Amino acid sequence: MTIDEAMERYGPTAPTADDFLVLDDPHYAPENVAIVTGAGSGIGRATALAFAANGLTVAGTDLDEAGLDETISTVEELSLPGEIVPVVADLTVDDDLERIVDEAADHGSIRYLANIAGLQHVAPIESFPLEKYDTMQAVMQRAPFVLSKACMPHFREDGGGVVANMCSVHGHIVTRDKVAYNTTKFGLRGLTQSIAAEGDGAVRSFSVSTAYVKTALVAKQLPATADRRGMTVDEVVEEVMLERTRAKEMMEPYEVANLFVIGCSIHSEHLNGGDMTHEGGMSLTY
């Protein structure tokens, strides 16, 4: 199976406006801002769209300017009521992290931070590239901390806020050859609980853990994974990725985005420090 064929079969479905969960929440309003990292593609884009569907102003940040432009175009195509404000930035650069928060504050009260940006590299520990390990730690562990640190004063000044972190089933159990991904996701759960412990009830935090999601990142890796394992792409999906899940279909990005919408809302005020585990039973059943 080619990469294009894998994308066609296992890539994300283009969302419609009706795919996004819209809630009655007085804080979901244009004067409030949600910062979303990784907003140029995948789950980050879907979450930016979901917040826009709920009328929020979204400071969508990504290194991929073209990807952000496509996210903005999708808001317009779907006639979503919210606005995407693009912030092109590198999550490995401290000045950029500070700028993300500063620019977001120019557009309203920062009330939500969704740390979603991520990347993957598969290799055994003995040969795992240190440069790749450091980059993954910077993007998926350090940046969420720095952004949370910078947002906390805004949250407290503006009457409260929520930090939502994209964790993973790999923040509960690990698979081999993913040491950087595994360690960052376990670390995100610690960051989530630390924010909750210090939020004094005014600042909440939670994480979202899923199994495999129909993103372009996942789909494009399938042919190479199949070749490496001596399997077909379909066998990789059915016998490796979904073998231990009770749900036999990967989630769509918009389904993950809807979890962030409900988790950040007033309907989840008792979700504080916890993890929204939606991984088909992968880590919970056998």
mmCIF file of C-alpha atoms in Angstrom:
data_model
loop_
_atom_site.group_PDB
_atom_site.id
_atom_site.type_symbol
_atom_site.label_atom_id
_atom_site.label_comp_id
_atom_site.label_asym_id
_atom_site.label_seq_id
_atom_site.Cartn_x
_atom_site.Cartn_y
_atom_site.Cartn_z
ATOM 1 C CA MET A 1 0.000 0.000 0.000
ATOM 2 C CA THR A 2 1.331 3.436 -0.941
ATOM 3 C CA ILE A 3 1.307 6.469 1.358
ATOM 4 C CA ASP A 4 -1.519 7.980 -0.700
ATOM 5 C CA GLU A 5 -3.543 4.772 -0.393
ATOM 6 C CA ALA A 6 -2.899 4.656 3.357
ATOM 7 C CA MET A 7 -4.072 8.256 3.654
ATOM 8 C CA GLU A 8 -7.226 7.439 1.703
ATOM 9 C CA ARG A 9 -8.037 4.414 3.878
ATOM 10 C CA TYR A 10 -6.775 5.457 7.315
ATOM 11 C CA GLY A 11 -6.380 9.223 7.138
ATOM 12 C CA PRO A 12 -8.773 11.734 8.724
ATOM 13 C CA THR A 13 -12.241 12.431 7.402
ATOM 14 C CA ALA A 14 -12.911 16.056 6.476
ATOM 15 C CA PRO A 15 -15.139 17.363 9.294
ATOM 16 C CA THR A 16 -18.461 19.103 8.897
ATOM 17 C CA ALA A 17 -19.806 21.785 11.218
ATOM 18 C CA ASP A 18 -22.189 19.204 12.693
ATOM 19 C CA ASP A 19 -19.264 17.009 13.794
ATOM 20 C CA PHE A 20 -18.241 19.484 16.482
ATOM 21 C CA LEU A 21 -19.784 19.428 19.951
ATOM 22 C CA VAL A 22 -21.318 22.818 20.769
ATOM 23 C CA LEU A 23 -22.062 23.497 24.430
ATOM 24 C CA ASP A 24 -23.987 26.089 26.383
ATOM 25 C CA ASP A 25 -21.175 27.751 28.329
ATOM 26 C CA PRO A 26 -21.071 31.501 29.089
ATOM 27 C CA HIS A 27 -17.276 31.429 28.917
ATOM 28 C CA TYR A 28 -17.344 30.142 25.342
ATOM 29 C CA ALA A 29 -17.518 33.655 23.922
ATOM 30 C CA PRO A 30 -15.489 35.819 21.488
ATOM 31 C CA GLU A 31 -13.876 37.878 24.246
ATOM 32 C CA ASN A 32 -12.195 34.757 25.640
ATOM 33 C CA VAL A 33 -9.128 33.223 23.985
ATOM 34 C CA ALA A 34 -8.034 29.624 23.685
ATOM 35 C CA ILE A 35 -4.394 28.991 22.803
ATOM 36 C CA VAL A 36 -4.041 25.786 20.772
ATOM 37 C CA THR A 37 -0.628 24.420 19.811
ATOM 38 C CA GLY A 38 -0.219 22.294 16.709
ATOM 39 C CA ALA A 39 -3.206 24.078 15.159
ATOM 40 C CA GLY A 40 -1.902 23.635 11.625
ATOM 41 C CA SER A 41 -2.859 19.972 11.318
ATOM 42 C CA GLY A 42 -4.269 16.852 12.954
ATOM 43 C CA ILE A 43 -5.770 16.960 16.425
ATOM 44 C CA GLY A 44 -4.509 20.503 16.985
ATOM 45 C CA ARG A 45 -6.352 21.758 13.920
ATOM 46 C CA ALA A 46 -9.499 19.861 14.885
ATOM 47 C CA THR A 47 -9.385 21.339 18.400
ATOM 48 C CA ALA A 48 -8.923 24.862 17.060
ATOM 49 C CA LEU A 49 -11.958 24.287 14.831
ATOM 50 C CA ALA A 50 -13.978 22.841 17.716
ATOM 51 C CA PHE A 51 -13.280 25.870 19.913
ATOM 52 C CA ALA A 52 -14.170 28.145 16.991
ATOM 53 C CA ALA A 53 -17.419 26.209 16.605
ATOM 54 C CA ASN A 54 -18.157 27.242 20.198
ATOM 55 C CA GLY A 55 -17.585 30.919 19.460
ATOM 56 C CA LEU A 56 -14.177 31.350 21.066
ATOM 57 C CA THR A 57 -11.291 33.370 19.700
ATOM 58 C CA VAL A 58 -8.513 30.850 19.053
ATOM 59 C CA ALA A 59 -4.829 31.742 19.023
ATOM 60 C CA GLY A 60 -3.744 28.865 16.843
ATOM 61 C CA THR A 61 -0.020 28.344 16.822
ATOM 62 C CA ASP A 62 2.152 26.169 14.619
ATOM 63 C CA LEU A 63 5.481 26.276 12.798
ATOM 64 C CA ASP A 64 3.587 25.474 9.591
ATOM 65 C CA GLU A 65 2.181 28.779 8.306
ATOM 66 C CA ALA A 66 0.475 27.111 5.339
ATOM 67 C CA GLY A 67 -1.195 24.657 7.698
ATOM 68 C CA LEU A 68 -2.543 27.516 9.815
ATOM 69 C CA ASP A 69 -3.876 29.194 6.673
ATOM 70 C CA GLU A 70 -5.753 25.991 5.835
ATOM 71 C CA THR A 71 -7.205 25.872 9.348
ATOM 72 C CA ILE A 72 -8.456 29.438 8.934
ATOM 73 C CA SER A 73 -9.927 28.576 5.535
ATOM 74 C CA THR A 74 -11.799 25.655 7.074
ATOM 75 C CA VAL A 75 -13.363 27.953 9.691
ATOM 76 C CA GLU A 76 -14.633 30.122 6.861
ATOM 77 C CA GLU A 77 -15.811 27.171 4.752
ATOM 78 C CA LEU A 78 -17.771 25.700 7.682
ATOM 79 C CA SER A 79 -19.123 29.129 8.736
ATOM 80 C CA LEU A 80 -17.994 28.605 12.314
ATOM 81 C CA PRO A 81 -18.788 31.542 14.628
ATOM 82 C CA GLY A 82 -15.356 31.833 16.231
ATOM 83 C CA GLU A 83 -12.129 33.257 14.874
ATOM 84 C CA ILE A 84 -8.679 31.739 14.396
ATOM 85 C CA VAL A 85 -5.810 34.149 15.026
ATOM 86 C CA PRO A 86 -2.639 32.581 13.542
ATOM 87 C CA VAL A 87 0.592 32.727 15.525
ATOM 88 C CA VAL A 88 3.500 31.203 13.618
ATOM 89 C CA ALA A 89 5.985 30.035 16.232
ATOM 90 C CA ASP A 90 8.604 27.433 17.110
ATOM 91 C CA LEU A 91 7.816 25.649 20.378
ATOM 92 C CA THR A 92 11.518 24.952 20.954
ATOM 93 C CA VAL A 93 12.311 28.704 21.181
ATOM 94 C CA ASP A 94 11.583 30.464 24.479
ATOM 95 C CA ASP A 95 11.083 33.879 22.884
ATOM 96 C CA ASP A 96 8.454 32.355 20.609
ATOM 97 C CA LEU A 97 6.667 30.764 23.562
ATOM 98 C CA GLU A 98 6.448 34.132 25.304
ATOM 99 C CA ARG A 99 5.277 35.765 22.078
ATOM 100 C CA ILE A 100 2.460 33.224 21.670
ATOM 101 C CA VAL A 101 0.974 34.248 25.005
ATOM 102 C CA ASP A 102 1.560 37.967 24.431
ATOM 103 C CA GLU A 103 -0.153 37.879 21.025
ATOM 104 C CA ALA A 104 -3.031 35.807 22.374
ATOM 105 C CA ALA A 105 -3.592 38.380 25.132
ATOM 106 C CA ASP A 106 -3.943 41.101 22.499
ATOM 107 C CA HIS A 107 -7.167 39.458 21.318
ATOM 108 C CA GLY A 108 -9.011 39.009 24.617
ATOM 109 C CA SER A 109 -8.806 37.254 27.975
ATOM 110 C CA ILE A 110 -6.730 34.076 27.852
ATOM 111 C CA ARG A 111 -8.916 31.415 29.429
ATOM 112 C CA TYR A 112 -7.811 28.129 27.837
ATOM 113 C CA LEU A 113 -4.511 26.533 26.861
ATOM 114 C CA ALA A 114 -4.561 23.313 24.858
ATOM 115 C CA ASN A 115 -1.102 21.760 24.528
ATOM 116 C CA ILE A 116 -1.549 19.434 21.562
ATOM 117 C CA ALA A 117 1.487 19.767 19.269
ATOM 118 C CA GLY A 118 3.513 16.593 18.979
ATOM 119 C CA LEU A 119 5.802 14.509 16.848
ATOM 120 C CA GLN A 120 6.946 10.916 16.698
ATOM 121 C CA HIS A 121 10.164 9.006 16.070
ATOM 122 C CA VAL A 122 10.480 5.228 16.236
ATOM 123 C CA ALA A 123 13.832 3.644 17.107
ATOM 124 C CA PRO A 124 15.369 1.384 19.783
ATOM 125 C CA ILE A 125 16.911 3.080 22.808
ATOM 126 C CA GLU A 126 20.427 2.103 21.728
ATOM 127 C CA SER A 127 20.117 3.959 18.426
ATOM 128 C CA PHE A 128 17.601 6.665 19.315
ATOM 129 C CA PRO A 129 19.020 10.012 18.052
ATOM 130 C CA LEU A 130 19.706 12.390 20.926
ATOM 131 C CA GLU A 131 18.810 15.398 18.784
ATOM 132 C CA LYS A 132 15.396 13.899 18.030
ATOM 133 C CA TYR A 133 14.903 12.984 21.703
ATOM 134 C CA ASP A 134 15.709 16.547 22.781
ATOM 135 C CA THR A 135 13.354 18.051 20.191
ATOM 136 C CA MET A 136 10.480 15.816 21.246
ATOM 137 C CA GLN A 137 11.046 16.656 24.905
ATOM 138 C CA ALA A 138 11.165 20.366 24.069
ATOM 139 C CA VAL A 139 7.939 20.348 22.039
ATOM 140 C CA MET A 140 5.846 17.916 24.071
ATOM 141 C CA GLN A 141 7.121 18.383 27.639
ATOM 142 C CA ARG A 142 8.989 21.668 28.110
ATOM 143 C CA ALA A 143 6.792 23.874 25.905
ATOM 144 C CA PRO A 144 3.569 22.880 27.703
ATOM 145 C CA PHE A 145 5.240 23.806 31.013
ATOM 146 C CA VAL A 146 6.554 27.157 29.745
ATOM 147 C CA LEU A 147 3.229 28.065 28.153
ATOM 148 C CA SER A 148 1.336 27.052 31.298
ATOM 149 C CA LYS A 149 3.708 29.156 33.401
ATOM 150 C CA ALA A 150 3.147 32.174 31.154
ATOM 151 C CA CYS A 151 -0.648 31.709 31.114
ATOM 152 C CA MET A 152 -1.117 31.308 34.856
ATOM 153 C CA PRO A 153 -1.010 35.061 35.659
ATOM 154 C CA HIS A 154 -3.588 35.710 32.933
ATOM 155 C CA PHE A 155 -5.836 32.976 34.288
ATOM 156 C CA ARG A 156 -5.696 34.343 37.815
ATOM 157 C CA GLU A 157 -6.181 37.949 36.718
ATOM 158 C CA ASP A 158 -9.126 37.152 34.436
ATOM 159 C CA GLY A 159 -11.059 34.949 36.839
ATOM 160 C CA GLY A 160 -9.886 31.460 36.037
ATOM 161 C CA GLY A 161 -8.594 29.193 33.316
ATOM 162 C CA VAL A 162 -8.001 25.669 32.124
ATOM 163 C CA VAL A 163 -4.879 23.886 30.860
ATOM 164 C CA ALA A 164 -5.640 20.853 28.702
ATOM 165 C CA ASN A 165 -2.829 18.510 27.695
ATOM 166 C CA MET A 166 -2.839 15.983 24.865
ATOM 167 C CA CYS A 167 -1.585 12.846 26.541
ATOM 168 C CA SER A 168 -1.907 9.321 25.110
ATOM 169 C CA VAL A 169 -2.415 5.698 25.969
ATOM 170 C CA HIS A 170 1.397 5.864 25.981
ATOM 171 C CA GLY A 171 1.111 7.973 29.107
ATOM 172 C CA HIS A 172 -0.323 4.864 30.794
ATOM 173 C CA ILE A 173 1.455 1.973 29.076
ATOM 174 C CA VAL A 174 4.431 1.938 26.733
ATOM 175 C CA THR A 175 5.321 0.270 23.487
ATOM 176 C CA ARG A 176 8.867 -0.473 22.441
ATOM 177 C CA ASP A 177 10.969 1.819 20.257
ATOM 178 C CA LYS A 178 9.122 4.968 21.373
ATOM 179 C CA VAL A 179 11.181 6.038 24.365
ATOM 180 C CA ALA A 180 10.894 9.803 23.767
ATOM 181 C CA TYR A 181 7.158 9.698 23.110
ATOM 182 C CA ASN A 182 6.526 7.443 26.105
ATOM 183 C CA THR A 183 8.483 9.585 28.551
ATOM 184 C CA THR A 184 6.968 12.878 27.415
ATOM 185 C CA LYS A 185 3.426 11.533 27.707
ATOM 186 C CA PHE A 186 4.036 10.173 31.214
ATOM 187 C CA GLY A 187 5.560 13.557 32.076
ATOM 188 C CA LEU A 188 2.514 15.417 30.795
ATOM 189 C CA ARG A 189 0.344 13.616 33.310
ATOM 190 C CA GLY A 190 2.675 14.857 36.050
ATOM 191 C CA LEU A 191 2.481 18.415 34.723
ATOM 192 C CA THR A 192 -1.309 18.172 34.565
ATOM 193 C CA GLN A 193 -1.547 17.103 38.189
ATOM 194 C CA SER A 194 0.964 19.743 39.310
ATOM 195 C CA ILE A 195 -1.076 22.524 37.724
ATOM 196 C CA ALA A 196 -4.215 21.193 39.400
ATOM 197 C CA ALA A 197 -2.419 21.067 42.764
ATOM 198 C CA GLU A 198 -1.348 24.704 42.482
ATOM 199 C CA GLY A 199 -4.435 26.081 40.764
ATOM 200 C CA ASP A 200 -6.285 26.802 44.006
ATOM 201 C CA GLY A 201 -9.568 25.926 42.345
ATOM 202 C CA ALA A 202 -9.328 28.883 39.950
ATOM 203 C CA VAL A 203 -7.081 27.117 37.449
ATOM 204 C CA ARG A 204 -8.019 23.610 36.366
ATOM 205 C CA SER A 205 -5.978 21.137 34.388
ATOM 206 C CA PHE A 206 -6.706 17.818 32.721
ATOM 207 C CA SER A 207 -5.265 15.538 30.078
ATOM 208 C CA VAL A 208 -6.766 13.504 27.262
ATOM 209 C CA SER A 209 -5.490 10.012 26.471
ATOM 210 C CA THR A 210 -6.466 8.231 23.290
ATOM 211 C CA ALA A 211 -5.151 5.260 21.385
ATOM 212 C CA TYR A 212 -4.399 5.685 17.682
ATOM 213 C CA VAL A 213 -6.162 8.535 15.873
ATOM 214 C CA LYS A 214 -6.769 8.964 12.145
ATOM 215 C CA THR A 215 -4.235 11.718 11.607
ATOM 216 C CA ALA A 216 -2.053 12.215 8.559
ATOM 217 C CA LEU A 217 0.970 11.635 10.804
ATOM 218 C CA VAL A 218 -0.254 8.141 11.688
ATOM 219 C CA ALA A 219 -1.489 7.213 8.210
ATOM 220 C CA LYS A 220 1.693 8.264 6.424
ATOM 221 C CA GLN A 221 3.799 6.075 8.739
ATOM 222 C CA LEU A 222 1.788 2.920 8.044
ATOM 223 C CA PRO A 223 3.501 1.699 4.827
ATOM 224 C CA ALA A 224 6.984 1.961 6.377
ATOM 225 C CA THR A 225 5.798 0.263 9.564
ATOM 226 C CA ALA A 226 4.263 -2.534 7.500
ATOM 227 C CA ASP A 227 7.489 -3.043 5.536
ATOM 228 C CA ARG A 228 9.561 -3.098 8.729
ATOM 229 C CA ARG A 229 7.319 -5.735 10.297
ATOM 230 C CA GLY A 230 6.850 -7.815 7.134
ATOM 231 C CA MET A 231 3.086 -7.238 7.257
ATOM 232 C CA THR A 232 0.453 -5.526 5.164
ATOM 233 C CA VAL A 233 -0.833 -2.118 6.221
ATOM 234 C CA ASP A 234 -4.219 -3.614 7.081
ATOM 235 C CA GLU A 235 -2.507 -6.227 9.265
ATOM 236 C CA VAL A 236 -0.561 -3.518 11.092
ATOM 237 C CA VAL A 237 -3.774 -1.646 11.853
ATOM 238 C CA GLU A 238 -5.782 -4.707 12.874
ATOM 239 C CA GLU A 239 -3.112 -6.825 14.605
ATOM 240 C CA VAL A 240 -0.806 -4.203 16.098
ATOM 241 C CA MET A 241 -2.606 -0.887 16.555
ATOM 242 C CA LEU A 242 -6.092 -2.185 17.371
ATOM 243 C CA GLU A 243 -5.242 -5.628 18.732
ATOM 244 C CA ARG A 244 -5.662 -4.693 22.396
ATOM 245 C CA THR A 245 -8.555 -2.260 22.027
ATOM 246 C CA ARG A 246 -12.194 -3.185 22.410
ATOM 247 C CA ALA A 247 -13.130 -0.490 19.890
ATOM 248 C CA LYS A 248 -12.020 -1.666 16.456
ATOM 249 C CA GLU A 249 -11.958 1.683 14.731
ATOM 250 C CA MET A 250 -9.468 4.518 15.194
ATOM 251 C CA MET A 251 -10.838 7.838 16.441
ATOM 252 C CA GLU A 252 -11.296 10.824 14.166
ATOM 253 C CA PRO A 253 -9.434 14.037 15.129
ATOM 254 C CA TYR A 254 -12.730 15.888 15.607
ATOM 255 C CA GLU A 255 -13.825 13.247 18.135
ATOM 256 C CA VAL A 256 -10.698 13.976 20.183
ATOM 257 C CA ALA A 257 -11.306 17.717 19.796
ATOM 258 C CA ASN A 258 -14.784 17.311 21.279
ATOM 259 C CA LEU A 259 -13.196 15.869 24.419
ATOM 260 C CA PHE A 260 -11.233 19.097 24.833
ATOM 261 C CA VAL A 261 -14.427 21.107 24.364
ATOM 262 C CA ILE A 262 -16.285 19.284 27.130
ATOM 263 C CA GLY A 263 -13.222 19.080 29.386
ATOM 264 C CA CYS A 264 -12.603 22.826 29.260
ATOM 265 C CA SER A 265 -16.270 23.708 29.767
ATOM 266 C CA ILE A 266 -18.232 24.501 32.907
ATOM 267 C CA HIS A 267 -19.751 21.030 32.589
ATOM 268 C CA SER A 268 -16.428 19.517 33.734
ATOM 269 C CA GLU A 269 -15.643 21.604 36.796
ATOM 270 C CA HIS A 270 -14.793 18.474 38.810
ATOM 271 C CA LEU A 271 -12.285 17.315 36.210
ATOM 272 C CA ASN A 272 -9.106 18.647 37.782
ATOM 273 C CA GLY A 273 -5.802 16.838 37.504
ATOM 274 C CA GLY A 274 -7.479 13.824 35.949
ATOM 275 C CA ASP A 275 -7.090 12.125 32.608
ATOM 276 C CA MET A 276 -9.924 11.643 30.123
ATOM 277 C CA THR A 277 -9.057 8.138 28.974
ATOM 278 C CA HIS A 278 -10.718 7.313 25.645
ATOM 279 C CA GLU A 279 -8.527 4.551 24.234
ATOM 280 C CA GLY A 280 -11.009 1.751 23.646
ATOM 281 C CA GLY A 281 -9.906 -0.162 26.727
ATOM 282 C CA MET A 282 -6.353 -0.599 25.440
ATOM 283 C CA SER A 283 -4.735 0.061 28.839
ATOM 284 C CA LEU A 284 -7.646 -1.080 30.997
ATOM 285 C CA THR A 285 -8.726 -4.493 29.700
ATOM 286 C CA TYR A 286 -7.073 -7.683 28.537
#
